[in-house]
Amino acid sequence: MHRVVMEAYTQNNRAFQKVTPRTAGAPYAWHPVNGSQIAVIADPEPLSSALPNALQVNVSQDASGQIGVGNEGYRGINVNSSWTYNASFFYRFPGSPPSNDTAANISLVSASGDIFATETAQLSTTSNWTQVLLTLKPSRPANNTSNNFTVTVDGAALAGKSTNFALFSLFPPTFKGQQNGMRADLSEALLDPTPSFFRWPGGNNLEASSEFNFSLILTSVSLLQGVTLSSRWQWNATIGPLTGRPGRLGDWGYINTDGPGMLEYLTWIESMGMHNIMAVWAGFDFNGSVAEADLAPYIEQAREQIEFAIGNTSTAGGALRASLGRQDPFVVEYVEIGNEDFFAAETYQAYRWRDFYGNLSSQFPDIRFLATTRPWNPVLSPTPPSYDAHVHDVPRRIRCQPIYHHPSNVTNGQFFFPNMEASTNEAASMTGLERNSDIVFTASYAPLMVVGHTLYPNAASVIGTPFRSIELGHKLFSPNLLVFDADSVIRPTSYYMQQLFSLNRGNEYLPSTLPTRNGSLFWSVTRRNSSAAFIIKIANTIETPAPMSFSLPSQAQSPGTAQVLSGSRNSTNSPDVPNNVVPKTSNITIGQQFNYTAPGFSVNVLTVPIA
């Protein structure tokens, strides 16, 4: 997973983090209302050292009417009349404040000026930063998401004056009411497949960049350019008040606000009923590796990160967590050391794995630590308890990688493509993971989600196979398990593939005839103990239907059920047809011996009750 854009706040560029003041692009997503002049400035009296920039709104001497500033959100703002929004911002009057308090109207309005909600707040005559907090309750819903959050004042009252603003916030209801929490619809979409774990803070989030080169990831060369050690994700810069979170330029070329920080993620993961696979930075960015003699501070920072999560309140980390409102330790059973360290396998093998693992495992013996080079290539010492193996490949190769049992210790597969050809090949790979479930204990999909506006075919298929791309501002990345915008969540075909596997887990793998390594039909058979049944998963990776015959080890009770996800090779789900390809369930006649035909390009789950 690269970045999780899950926090529920709706404003884009809400704190003007990591932008260059006095440049045209600095106030992106903001616009003047009724002739005001706006600019992002380096405030001489900043809200905090972490947030040095402010949005300055200048009102002309001859101004009249409501004048101010508006924010367009992330591809718009969802105005829902059943929701109550929590809004806030900081302001101050630099220089000579107005002589009287000023009424500000805080509103949700359409692009054409229709007002859905508005409240008034009094801005006192102060040059010190002051916070405004209020709620907005729309009187009616909007027809679309072309809406704005605005703050306006009577232009005549502030004629010739300037107002500085900082750290805006507009939150709809969050998942389970978590403060500073996550979007409810995204959380629920992730919860539907009953996920077992969440790997965070996102792999490449552990490195750092100032420029993303999309083509390089497709050729398995360095993912990043212009990387810097100081801009890596650091846990301690993501906790505490939002005023103390500077954010960072993310590895994919956009700003990470760190609004959802370490405590928010731990809380959300717990509320979702998932296990943590938490990663720590391991001494490598794409400028190179930290020398062994200089590693100690970074090992200590990793130790403090773990202690913050699981330490009791007698520890410094646990006490810090308690001071932020969480007394009880979180449960963290798995910690990943680094991310995709096959990019720097030489130093990982020589000292980074040994030094991080040796120090951390001695202090946290109950945690299973994961290595991030390719399994046994190179050979690491001490031997890793587990590996996180990332598989990014074309469908015809990804389907074969985990088919046959290999004495590995793989923990985490990642998949790459989002149409039916892709999803069926991913499912083929998943049957191999089930077959090797004595050594493969998790599988995940990455990237997890992206803010998208349009799904469209990628014109230049660099990797030689058709797939879909997501428009993300000026960036492109494919695929994602979920695609969302201001008011909707699209579930691609691979989401339903993952859901079928997750909701139909067996307790015991049953040996069967092995698929042909270079074939097109793949399957696995498991036994479920509760509601005793055989669970047969089938992936047909070509367009030709595949007849199959099954002979089960015990009597079966008809009817069984078939859950089938199928479509043409390039079938996918998009904003125009979000339910183009979804699983369909039907009854099938079964017995101890029975026949079944898997449709072309299909993922099938057969549930066979045991008599």
Coordinates of C-alpha atoms in Angstrom, one line a residue:
M1 CA 0.0 0.0 0.0
H2 CA 1.4 3.4 -0.9
R3 CA -0.7 6.0 0.7
V4 CA -4.0 5.7 2.6
V5 CA -6.2 8.7 1.9
M6 CA -8.8 7.7 4.4
E7 CA -9.2 10.5 6.9
A8 CA -12.7 12.0 6.7
Y9 CA -11.8 15.7 6.5
T10 CA -12.9 17.2 3.2
Q11 CA -10.6 20.2 2.7
N12 CA -7.7 19.9 0.3
N13 CA -4.5 21.9 1.2
R14 CA -6.1 22.7 4.6
A15 CA -2.9 23.6 6.4
F16 CA -0.7 24.8 3.5
Q17 CA 1.9 22.2 4.3
K18 CA 5.1 21.9 2.3
V19 CA 4.1 24.5 -0.3
T20 CA 6.3 27.4 -1.3
P21 CA 4.8 30.7 0.0
R22 CA 4.1 33.5 -2.5
T23 CA 3.9 31.1 -5.4
A24 CA 0.9 30.7 -7.7
G25 CA 0.5 27.1 -6.9
A26 CA 0.7 27.4 -3.1
P27 CA -3.0 28.0 -2.5
Y28 CA -4.1 25.1 -4.7
A29 CA -7.8 24.0 -4.0
W30 CA -8.5 27.5 -2.6
H31 CA -10.1 30.4 -4.5
P32 CA -11.1 34.0 -3.8
V33 CA -14.7 34.8 -3.2
N34 CA -16.2 38.0 -4.6
G35 CA -12.9 39.7 -5.5
S36 CA -10.7 39.1 -2.5
Q37 CA -6.9 38.7 -3.0
I38 CA -5.4 35.5 -1.6
A39 CA -1.9 34.2 -1.1
V40 CA -0.1 31.6 1.0
I41 CA 2.5 33.4 3.1
A42 CA 5.2 32.5 5.5
D43 CA 3.5 34.0 8.5
P44 CA 5.9 36.0 10.7
E45 CA 3.9 34.8 13.7
P46 CA 3.0 31.3 12.6
L47 CA 0.4 29.2 14.2
S48 CA 3.2 26.7 15.2
S49 CA 6.7 25.9 14.1
A50 CA 5.3 22.8 12.4
L51 CA 2.8 24.9 10.4
P52 CA 4.6 28.1 9.4
N53 CA 2.4 29.0 6.4
A54 CA -0.9 30.8 6.5
L55 CA -3.5 31.8 3.9
Q56 CA -3.7 35.6 3.7
V57 CA -7.0 37.1 2.5
N58 CA -6.8 40.8 1.5
V59 CA -9.9 42.9 1.1
S60 CA -9.8 46.0 -1.1
Q61 CA -10.7 49.5 0.2
D62 CA -13.8 49.7 -1.9
A63 CA -15.1 46.2 -1.1
S64 CA -18.7 45.5 -0.4
G65 CA -20.9 42.4 0.0
Q66 CA -19.7 39.0 1.3
I67 CA -16.1 38.5 0.5
G68 CA -13.6 35.8 1.5
V69 CA -12.2 32.5 0.4
G70 CA -13.5 29.0 -0.6
N71 CA -12.1 25.5 -0.8
E72 CA -13.2 22.9 -3.4
G73 CA -12.2 19.8 -1.4
Y74 CA -10.8 16.7 -2.9
R75 CA -12.5 16.6 -6.3
G76 CA -15.5 18.3 -4.6
I77 CA -17.4 18.1 -1.3
N78 CA -20.2 15.7 -0.5
V79 CA -23.1 17.6 1.0
N80 CA -25.4 15.2 2.8
S81 CA -28.4 16.6 4.7
S82 CA -28.4 13.7 7.1
W83 CA -24.9 14.6 8.3
T84 CA -23.7 17.2 10.8
Y85 CA -20.2 18.6 9.9
N86 CA -17.6 19.7 12.4
A87 CA -15.8 22.8 11.1
S88 CA -12.9 24.7 12.5
F89 CA -10.1 27.1 11.5
F90 CA -7.6 29.5 13.0
Y91 CA -7.4 33.2 12.2
R92 CA -5.7 36.3 13.2
F93 CA -5.6 39.9 12.0
P94 CA -2.0 41.0 11.2
G95 CA -0.9 44.6 11.4
S96 CA -3.7 46.8 12.5
P97 CA -6.8 44.7 13.5
P98 CA -10.3 46.1 12.7
S99 CA -11.8 48.3 15.4
N100 CA -14.8 46.1 15.9
D101 CA -15.6 42.4 16.0
T102 CA -16.5 41.0 12.6
A103 CA -19.2 38.4 11.7
A104 CA -17.9 35.6 9.5
N105 CA -20.3 33.3 7.6
I106 CA -19.0 29.8 7.3
S107 CA -21.0 27.9 4.6
L108 CA -21.4 24.9 2.4
V109 CA -22.3 26.2 -1.1
S110 CA -22.7 24.9 -4.6
A111 CA -20.5 26.1 -7.4
S112 CA -23.4 28.2 -8.6
G113 CA -23.9 29.8 -5.1
D114 CA -26.7 27.8 -3.6
I115 CA -26.3 27.7 0.1
F116 CA -26.8 24.3 1.8
A117 CA -25.6 25.2 5.3
T118 CA -24.3 28.3 7.0
E119 CA -23.4 29.5 10.5
T120 CA -22.1 32.8 11.8
A121 CA -19.0 33.2 14.0
Q122 CA -17.7 36.4 15.6
L123 CA -14.1 37.2 14.7
S124 CA -12.6 39.2 17.5
T125 CA -10.2 42.1 16.9
T126 CA -7.0 40.2 17.7
S127 CA -3.6 39.7 16.2
N128 CA -3.2 36.5 18.0
W129 CA -4.2 33.1 16.6
T130 CA -7.7 32.2 17.6
Q131 CA -9.7 29.1 16.8
V132 CA -13.2 29.0 15.5
L133 CA -15.2 25.8 16.1
L134 CA -18.8 25.2 14.9
T135 CA -21.1 22.7 13.3
L136 CA -22.8 22.8 9.9
K137 CA -26.1 21.0 9.2
P138 CA -27.2 21.1 5.6
S139 CA -30.9 21.9 5.1
R140 CA -30.9 19.8 1.9
P141 CA -28.5 17.6 0.0
A142 CA -26.5 18.7 -3.0
N143 CA -27.2 17.1 -6.4
N144 CA -23.5 16.6 -7.0
T145 CA -20.1 17.2 -5.4
S146 CA -19.3 20.5 -7.1
N147 CA -19.5 22.3 -3.8
N148 CA -17.3 24.6 -1.7
F149 CA -16.6 25.3 1.9
T150 CA -16.4 29.1 2.3
V151 CA -15.6 31.7 4.9
T152 CA -16.8 35.2 4.1
V153 CA -17.2 38.5 5.8
D154 CA -18.8 41.8 5.1
G155 CA -16.3 43.5 2.7
A156 CA -17.2 47.0 4.0
A157 CA -16.4 46.0 7.6
L158 CA -12.9 44.7 6.6
A159 CA -12.2 47.1 3.8
G160 CA -8.4 47.5 3.4
K161 CA -7.7 44.8 6.0
S162 CA -6.0 41.4 5.8
T163 CA -6.9 38.2 7.6
N164 CA -4.6 35.3 8.0
F165 CA -6.1 31.8 8.2
A166 CA -4.5 28.4 9.2
L167 CA -5.4 24.8 9.7
F168 CA -9.0 24.5 8.4
S169 CA -11.0 21.4 9.1
L170 CA -14.4 20.1 7.9
F171 CA -15.3 16.7 9.1
P172 CA -18.5 14.7 8.2
P173 CA -19.3 11.8 10.6
T174 CA -16.4 9.4 10.9
F175 CA -16.2 5.7 11.2
K176 CA -17.5 4.7 14.6
G177 CA -17.3 8.4 15.6
Q178 CA -13.5 8.4 15.9
Q179 CA -12.1 11.9 16.6
N180 CA -9.9 12.9 13.7
G181 CA -11.0 9.6 12.2
M182 CA -11.5 7.9 8.9
R183 CA -14.2 8.1 6.2
A184 CA -17.1 5.8 7.1
D185 CA -17.8 4.6 3.6
L186 CA -14.2 3.7 2.9
S187 CA -13.9 1.9 6.2
E188 CA -17.0 -0.1 5.6
A189 CA -15.9 -1.0 2.1
L190 CA -12.7 -2.4 3.6
L191 CA -14.6 -4.1 6.5
D192 CA -17.0 -6.0 4.2
P193 CA -14.4 -8.6 3.2
T194 CA -13.6 -9.2 6.9
P195 CA -9.8 -8.4 6.6
S196 CA -7.5 -9.9 9.2
F197 CA -4.7 -7.4 9.2
F198 CA -3.5 -4.0 8.0
R199 CA 0.0 -3.3 7.0
W200 CA 1.0 0.3 7.6
P201 CA 2.1 3.1 7.4
G202 CA 2.4 2.1 3.8
G203 CA 5.6 0.7 2.4
N204 CA 7.2 3.5 0.4
N205 CA 6.0 5.9 3.1
L206 CA 9.0 4.7 5.0
E207 CA 11.3 6.2 2.4
A208 CA 11.2 9.8 1.1
S209 CA 11.1 11.7 -2.2
S210 CA 10.7 15.0 -3.8
E211 CA 9.9 13.7 -7.3
F212 CA 8.0 10.6 -8.4
N213 CA 8.9 8.9 -11.7
F214 CA 6.0 6.7 -12.7
S215 CA 7.9 4.9 -15.5
L216 CA 10.6 3.6 -13.2
I217 CA 8.3 1.4 -11.1
L218 CA 7.2 -0.4 -14.3
T219 CA 10.8 -1.3 -15.1
S220 CA 11.7 -2.4 -11.5
V221 CA 14.3 0.3 -11.3
S222 CA 14.5 2.8 -8.4
L223 CA 11.0 4.1 -7.5
L224 CA 12.1 7.5 -6.6
Q225 CA 14.2 10.5 -7.5
G226 CA 15.6 13.2 -5.4
V227 CA 15.0 11.4 -2.2
T228 CA 16.0 12.8 1.2
L229 CA 16.5 11.1 4.6
S230 CA 14.8 13.9 6.4
S231 CA 11.5 13.6 4.6
R232 CA 10.9 10.0 5.5
W233 CA 7.8 9.1 7.5
Q234 CA 8.5 9.5 11.2
W235 CA 6.0 8.3 13.8
N236 CA 6.7 11.0 16.3
A237 CA 5.9 13.8 13.8
T238 CA 2.4 12.3 13.4
I239 CA 1.1 12.3 17.0
G240 CA -0.3 15.0 19.2
P241 CA -2.3 18.1 18.2
L242 CA -2.7 18.7 14.4
T243 CA -0.9 22.0 15.0
G244 CA 2.3 20.0 15.7
R245 CA 2.2 17.9 12.5
P246 CA 4.3 19.4 9.7
G247 CA 3.4 16.8 7.1
R248 CA 5.8 15.7 4.4
L249 CA 6.2 15.5 0.7
G250 CA 5.1 11.9 0.0
D251 CA 6.9 9.5 -2.2
W252 CA 4.4 9.7 -5.0
G253 CA 4.7 13.4 -5.4
Y254 CA 1.9 14.8 -3.3
I255 CA 1.6 16.2 0.2
N256 CA 1.0 13.8 3.1
T257 CA -0.7 15.9 5.8
D258 CA -0.2 13.2 8.5
G259 CA -3.7 14.1 9.7
P260 CA -4.2 10.4 10.2
G261 CA -1.2 9.8 12.4
M262 CA 0.1 6.8 14.3
L263 CA -2.5 7.0 17.1
E264 CA -5.3 7.4 14.6
Y265 CA -4.2 4.4 12.6
L266 CA -3.8 2.2 15.7
T267 CA -7.2 3.2 17.0
W268 CA -8.9 2.6 13.6
I269 CA -7.2 -0.7 13.0
E270 CA -8.4 -1.9 16.5
S271 CA -11.9 -0.7 15.7
M272 CA -11.9 -2.6 12.4
G273 CA -10.9 -5.8 14.3
M274 CA -7.7 -6.2 12.4
H275 CA -4.2 -7.2 13.4
N276 CA -1.4 -4.7 13.0
I277 CA 1.6 -5.3 10.7
M278 CA 3.5 -2.2 11.6
A279 CA 6.6 -1.2 9.7
V280 CA 9.6 0.7 11.0
W281 CA 12.2 2.6 9.0
A282 CA 15.3 0.5 8.5
G283 CA 18.1 2.9 7.5
F284 CA 17.6 3.2 3.8
D285 CA 16.3 5.8 1.4
F286 CA 16.9 6.0 -2.3
N287 CA 20.0 8.1 -1.8
G288 CA 21.6 5.1 -0.1
S289 CA 21.9 3.4 3.2
V290 CA 22.9 4.9 6.5
A291 CA 26.3 3.7 7.6
E292 CA 26.3 1.0 10.3
A293 CA 28.2 3.4 12.7
D294 CA 25.4 5.9 12.3
L295 CA 22.4 3.5 12.7
A296 CA 21.9 3.8 16.5
P297 CA 19.5 6.8 16.5
Y298 CA 17.3 5.2 13.9
I299 CA 17.2 1.9 15.8
E300 CA 16.2 3.9 18.9
Q301 CA 13.5 5.7 17.0
A302 CA 12.1 2.3 15.9
R303 CA 12.2 1.1 19.4
E304 CA 10.3 4.2 20.6
Q305 CA 7.7 3.7 17.9
I306 CA 7.0 0.1 19.1
E307 CA 7.0 1.2 22.7
F308 CA 4.5 4.0 22.0
A309 CA 2.2 1.3 20.6
I310 CA 2.5 -1.5 23.1
G311 CA 4.3 -0.1 26.2
N312 CA 2.5 0.1 29.5
T313 CA 2.3 3.5 31.1
S314 CA 5.4 3.0 33.2
T315 CA 7.4 3.3 29.9
A316 CA 8.2 6.6 28.3
G317 CA 6.3 5.6 25.1
G318 CA 3.3 4.3 27.0
A319 CA 3.1 7.4 29.2
L320 CA 3.2 9.5 26.0
R321 CA 0.4 7.5 24.5
A322 CA -1.6 7.8 27.7
S323 CA -1.1 11.6 27.7
L324 CA -2.8 11.6 24.3
G325 CA -5.8 9.8 25.7
R326 CA -5.1 6.1 25.3
Q327 CA -4.2 4.3 28.5
D328 CA -4.2 0.7 27.4
P329 CA -1.5 -0.6 25.1
F330 CA -2.4 -1.7 21.6
V331 CA -1.8 -5.2 20.3
V332 CA 1.0 -5.3 17.8
E333 CA 2.1 -8.8 17.0
Y334 CA 4.1 -8.2 13.8
V335 CA 6.7 -5.5 12.9
E336 CA 8.2 -5.2 9.5
I337 CA 11.8 -4.0 9.3
G338 CA 12.0 -1.7 6.3
N339 CA 10.2 -2.0 3.0
E340 CA 11.3 -3.7 -0.3
D341 CA 14.9 -3.8 0.9
F342 CA 15.8 -5.8 -2.2
F343 CA 16.6 -2.3 -3.5
A344 CA 19.5 -2.2 -1.0
A345 CA 19.9 -5.9 -0.3
E346 CA 23.7 -5.6 0.1
T347 CA 23.5 -3.4 3.2
Y348 CA 20.4 -5.1 4.5
Q349 CA 22.3 -8.4 4.5
A350 CA 25.6 -6.9 5.7
Y351 CA 24.3 -5.1 8.8
R352 CA 20.9 -3.4 8.6
W353 CA 18.7 -6.5 9.2
R354 CA 21.1 -7.8 11.8
D355 CA 21.3 -4.6 13.8
F356 CA 17.6 -3.7 13.7
Y357 CA 16.4 -7.2 14.3
G358 CA 19.0 -8.0 17.0
N359 CA 18.2 -4.9 19.0
L360 CA 14.5 -4.8 18.6
S361 CA 13.8 -8.6 19.1
S362 CA 15.8 -8.6 22.3
Q363 CA 13.6 -5.8 23.7
F364 CA 10.3 -7.1 22.2
P365 CA 10.7 -10.9 22.2
D366 CA 6.9 -11.5 21.7
I367 CA 6.8 -9.7 18.4
R368 CA 7.4 -11.5 15.1
F369 CA 9.7 -9.5 12.9
L370 CA 9.5 -9.5 9.1
A371 CA 12.4 -9.1 6.7
T372 CA 11.7 -7.3 3.4
T373 CA 14.3 -8.6 0.9
R374 CA 13.4 -11.4 -1.4
P375 CA 13.0 -14.6 0.6
W376 CA 16.5 -16.2 1.0
N377 CA 18.0 -13.9 -1.7
P378 CA 20.3 -13.0 -0.2
V379 CA 20.5 -15.3 2.9
L380 CA 20.1 -13.2 6.0
S381 CA 21.6 -13.8 9.4
P382 CA 20.0 -14.1 11.9
T383 CA 17.4 -16.1 10.0
P384 CA 14.2 -14.0 9.7
P385 CA 11.1 -15.4 11.4
S386 CA 9.1 -14.2 8.3
Y387 CA 9.5 -12.4 5.1
D388 CA 7.2 -9.8 3.4
A389 CA 7.5 -10.8 -0.3
H390 CA 6.1 -8.3 -2.8
V391 CA 5.0 -9.7 -6.2
H392 CA 4.5 -7.1 -8.9
D393 CA 4.3 -8.8 -12.3
V394 CA 2.2 -9.3 -15.4
P395 CA -0.8 -11.6 -15.0
R396 CA 0.6 -14.6 -16.9
R397 CA 3.6 -14.7 -14.5
I398 CA 1.9 -13.7 -11.2
R399 CA -0.4 -16.7 -11.4
C400 CA 2.4 -19.2 -11.3
Q401 CA 4.6 -17.8 -8.6
P402 CA 3.2 -19.5 -5.5
I403 CA 1.6 -22.6 -7.2
Y404 CA 4.1 -25.2 -6.0
H405 CA 5.2 -25.7 -2.4
H406 CA 8.6 -24.2 -1.8
P407 CA 10.2 -24.2 1.7
S408 CA 9.8 -20.5 2.2
N409 CA 8.6 -18.3 4.9
V410 CA 6.6 -15.8 2.9
T411 CA 4.1 -13.7 4.8
N412 CA 2.6 -11.1 2.5
G413 CA 1.8 -11.2 -1.2
Q414 CA 0.9 -8.0 -3.1
F415 CA -1.0 -8.0 -6.4
F416 CA -1.1 -5.6 -9.2
F417 CA -3.9 -5.5 -11.8
P418 CA -7.6 -4.6 -11.8
N419 CA -9.6 -6.1 -14.7
M420 CA -10.9 -9.7 -15.1
E421 CA -7.8 -11.0 -16.7
A422 CA -5.9 -9.6 -13.8
S423 CA -8.3 -10.7 -11.1
T424 CA -8.4 -14.3 -12.4
N425 CA -4.6 -14.5 -12.4
E426 CA -4.5 -13.0 -9.0
A427 CA -7.0 -15.6 -7.9
A428 CA -4.8 -18.3 -9.4
S429 CA -2.0 -17.0 -7.3
M430 CA -4.2 -17.0 -4.2
T431 CA -5.0 -20.7 -4.7
G432 CA -1.3 -21.3 -4.5
L433 CA -1.1 -19.3 -1.3
E434 CA -3.9 -21.4 0.2
R435 CA -2.0 -24.5 -0.9
N436 CA 1.1 -23.2 0.9
S437 CA -0.8 -21.9 3.9
D438 CA 1.5 -23.8 6.3
I439 CA 4.1 -21.2 5.5
V440 CA 2.2 -18.3 4.0
F441 CA 0.1 -16.7 6.7
T442 CA -1.1 -13.4 5.1
A443 CA -1.8 -11.9 1.7
S444 CA -2.6 -8.3 0.9
Y445 CA -3.4 -6.1 -2.1
A446 CA -1.4 -3.0 -2.8
P447 CA -2.0 -0.2 -3.5
L448 CA -5.0 -0.2 -1.4
M449 CA -6.9 2.9 -2.6
V450 CA -6.7 6.1 -4.5
V451 CA -8.6 9.3 -5.0
G452 CA -9.9 9.0 -8.5
H453 CA -12.1 10.9 -10.9
T454 CA -12.1 8.8 -14.0
L455 CA -11.1 5.3 -14.8
Y456 CA -9.8 5.0 -18.3
P457 CA -7.5 2.6 -20.4
N458 CA -3.8 3.4 -20.2
A459 CA -2.8 4.4 -23.7
A460 CA 0.8 3.1 -23.5
S461 CA 0.8 -0.3 -21.7
V462 CA 4.5 -0.2 -20.7
I463 CA 4.4 -3.6 -19.1
G464 CA 2.8 -5.3 -22.2
T465 CA -0.6 -6.2 -20.8
P466 CA -3.9 -4.3 -20.8
F467 CA -4.8 -2.7 -17.5
R468 CA -6.6 0.3 -16.2
S469 CA -5.2 3.5 -14.9
I470 CA -6.5 5.9 -12.4
E471 CA -6.4 9.7 -12.8
L472 CA -5.0 11.2 -9.6
G473 CA -4.5 14.9 -10.2
H474 CA -1.5 15.0 -12.5
K475 CA -0.3 11.5 -11.4
L476 CA -1.1 8.0 -12.7
F477 CA -0.9 4.8 -10.8
S478 CA -2.6 1.5 -11.4
P479 CA -4.1 -0.5 -9.8
N480 CA -5.9 0.1 -6.6
L481 CA -8.2 -2.2 -4.6
L482 CA -10.7 0.7 -4.1
V483 CA -11.2 3.9 -6.1
F484 CA -13.1 6.8 -4.5
D485 CA -14.0 10.4 -4.9
A486 CA -15.9 12.8 -2.7
D487 CA -19.2 10.8 -2.6
S488 CA -18.6 7.3 -3.9
V489 CA -16.4 4.2 -3.6
I490 CA -15.8 2.0 -6.6
R491 CA -15.0 -1.7 -5.9
P492 CA -12.9 -3.0 -8.8
T493 CA -13.0 -6.7 -9.9
S494 CA -10.0 -7.6 -7.7
Y495 CA -11.8 -6.3 -4.7
Y496 CA -14.5 -8.9 -5.2
M497 CA -11.9 -11.5 -5.9
Q498 CA -10.3 -10.8 -2.5
Q499 CA -13.7 -10.7 -0.9
L500 CA -14.6 -14.1 -2.2
F501 CA -11.4 -15.6 -0.8
S502 CA -11.6 -13.8 2.5
L503 CA -15.3 -14.7 3.2
N504 CA -14.8 -18.3 2.2
R505 CA -11.9 -19.5 4.3
G506 CA -11.4 -23.1 5.2
N507 CA -9.7 -24.6 8.3
E508 CA -7.8 -27.3 6.6
Y509 CA -6.2 -27.6 3.2
L510 CA -7.0 -30.8 1.4
P511 CA -4.5 -32.3 -1.1
S512 CA -5.8 -32.5 -4.7
T513 CA -4.5 -33.0 -8.2
L514 CA -2.0 -30.1 -8.8
P515 CA -2.8 -27.6 -11.5
T516 CA -0.4 -27.5 -14.5
R517 CA 2.3 -24.9 -13.9
N518 CA 1.9 -23.3 -17.3
G519 CA -1.8 -24.0 -17.6
S520 CA -4.8 -21.7 -17.4
L521 CA -6.9 -23.4 -14.8
F522 CA -6.1 -23.3 -11.0
W523 CA -7.9 -24.5 -7.9
S524 CA -7.6 -25.2 -4.2
V525 CA -9.7 -27.3 -1.9
T526 CA -10.2 -26.7 1.8
R527 CA -12.5 -28.0 4.6
R528 CA -14.5 -25.7 6.8
N529 CA -15.3 -26.9 10.3
S530 CA -18.2 -24.6 11.2
S531 CA -21.2 -25.4 9.0
A532 CA -19.1 -28.3 7.7
A533 CA -18.4 -28.0 4.0
F534 CA -15.8 -28.4 1.4
I535 CA -14.7 -25.0 -0.1
I536 CA -13.4 -25.3 -3.7
K537 CA -11.9 -22.1 -5.2
I538 CA -11.3 -22.1 -9.0
A539 CA -9.7 -19.5 -11.2
N540 CA -10.1 -19.8 -15.0
T541 CA -7.6 -17.3 -16.5
I542 CA -8.7 -17.6 -20.2
E543 CA -11.9 -16.9 -22.1
T544 CA -12.6 -20.6 -22.8
P545 CA -15.0 -22.3 -20.3
A546 CA -13.2 -25.1 -18.4
P547 CA -15.1 -28.4 -17.5
M548 CA -13.9 -30.0 -14.3
S549 CA -14.7 -33.2 -12.4
F550 CA -14.4 -33.6 -8.6
S551 CA -14.2 -36.7 -6.4
L552 CA -14.6 -35.8 -2.7
P553 CA -13.3 -37.7 0.3
S554 CA -16.7 -38.0 1.9
Q555 CA -20.4 -37.8 1.0
A556 CA -21.8 -34.4 0.1
Q557 CA -25.2 -33.0 0.6
S558 CA -26.9 -31.3 -2.4
P559 CA -27.5 -28.5 -3.3
G560 CA -24.2 -26.7 -3.1
T561 CA -23.7 -23.1 -4.0
A562 CA -21.5 -21.4 -6.6
Q563 CA -20.4 -17.8 -6.1
V564 CA -19.0 -16.7 -9.5
L565 CA -17.2 -13.5 -10.6
S566 CA -16.9 -13.5 -14.4
G567 CA -16.6 -11.3 -17.4
S568 CA -14.7 -10.6 -20.5
R569 CA -10.9 -10.2 -20.4
N570 CA -11.0 -6.4 -20.0
S571 CA -14.2 -6.2 -18.0
T572 CA -13.8 -3.8 -15.0
N573 CA -15.9 -1.6 -12.7
S574 CA -15.8 2.1 -13.2
P575 CA -17.8 5.2 -12.1
D576 CA -20.0 4.8 -15.1
V577 CA -20.7 1.1 -14.5
P578 CA -19.6 0.5 -10.8
N579 CA -21.4 -2.8 -10.7
N580 CA -20.5 -4.1 -14.1
V581 CA -18.8 -7.2 -12.6
V582 CA -20.0 -8.5 -9.3
P583 CA -20.2 -12.0 -7.8
K584 CA -23.4 -13.9 -8.5
T585 CA -24.6 -16.8 -6.4
S586 CA -26.6 -19.8 -7.5
N587 CA -27.4 -23.4 -6.4
I588 CA -25.6 -26.3 -8.0
T589 CA -26.3 -30.0 -7.9
I590 CA -23.4 -31.8 -6.2
G591 CA -22.5 -35.2 -4.8
Q592 CA -19.4 -37.1 -3.7
Q593 CA -18.5 -37.0 -7.4
F594 CA -19.8 -34.1 -9.5
N595 CA -18.9 -32.0 -12.6
Y596 CA -18.6 -28.3 -12.9
T597 CA -17.7 -25.9 -15.7
A598 CA -15.9 -22.7 -14.8
P599 CA -16.8 -19.8 -17.1
G600 CA -14.1 -18.0 -19.1
F601 CA -12.2 -15.4 -17.1
S602 CA -13.9 -16.4 -13.8
V603 CA -13.3 -16.7 -10.1
N604 CA -15.5 -19.4 -8.6
V605 CA -16.1 -20.4 -5.0
L606 CA -18.1 -23.7 -4.6
T607 CA -19.5 -24.5 -1.2
V608 CA -20.2 -28.2 -0.9
P609 CA -22.0 -29.2 2.4
I610 CA -20.7 -32.3 4.0
A611 CA -23.4 -34.9 4.6

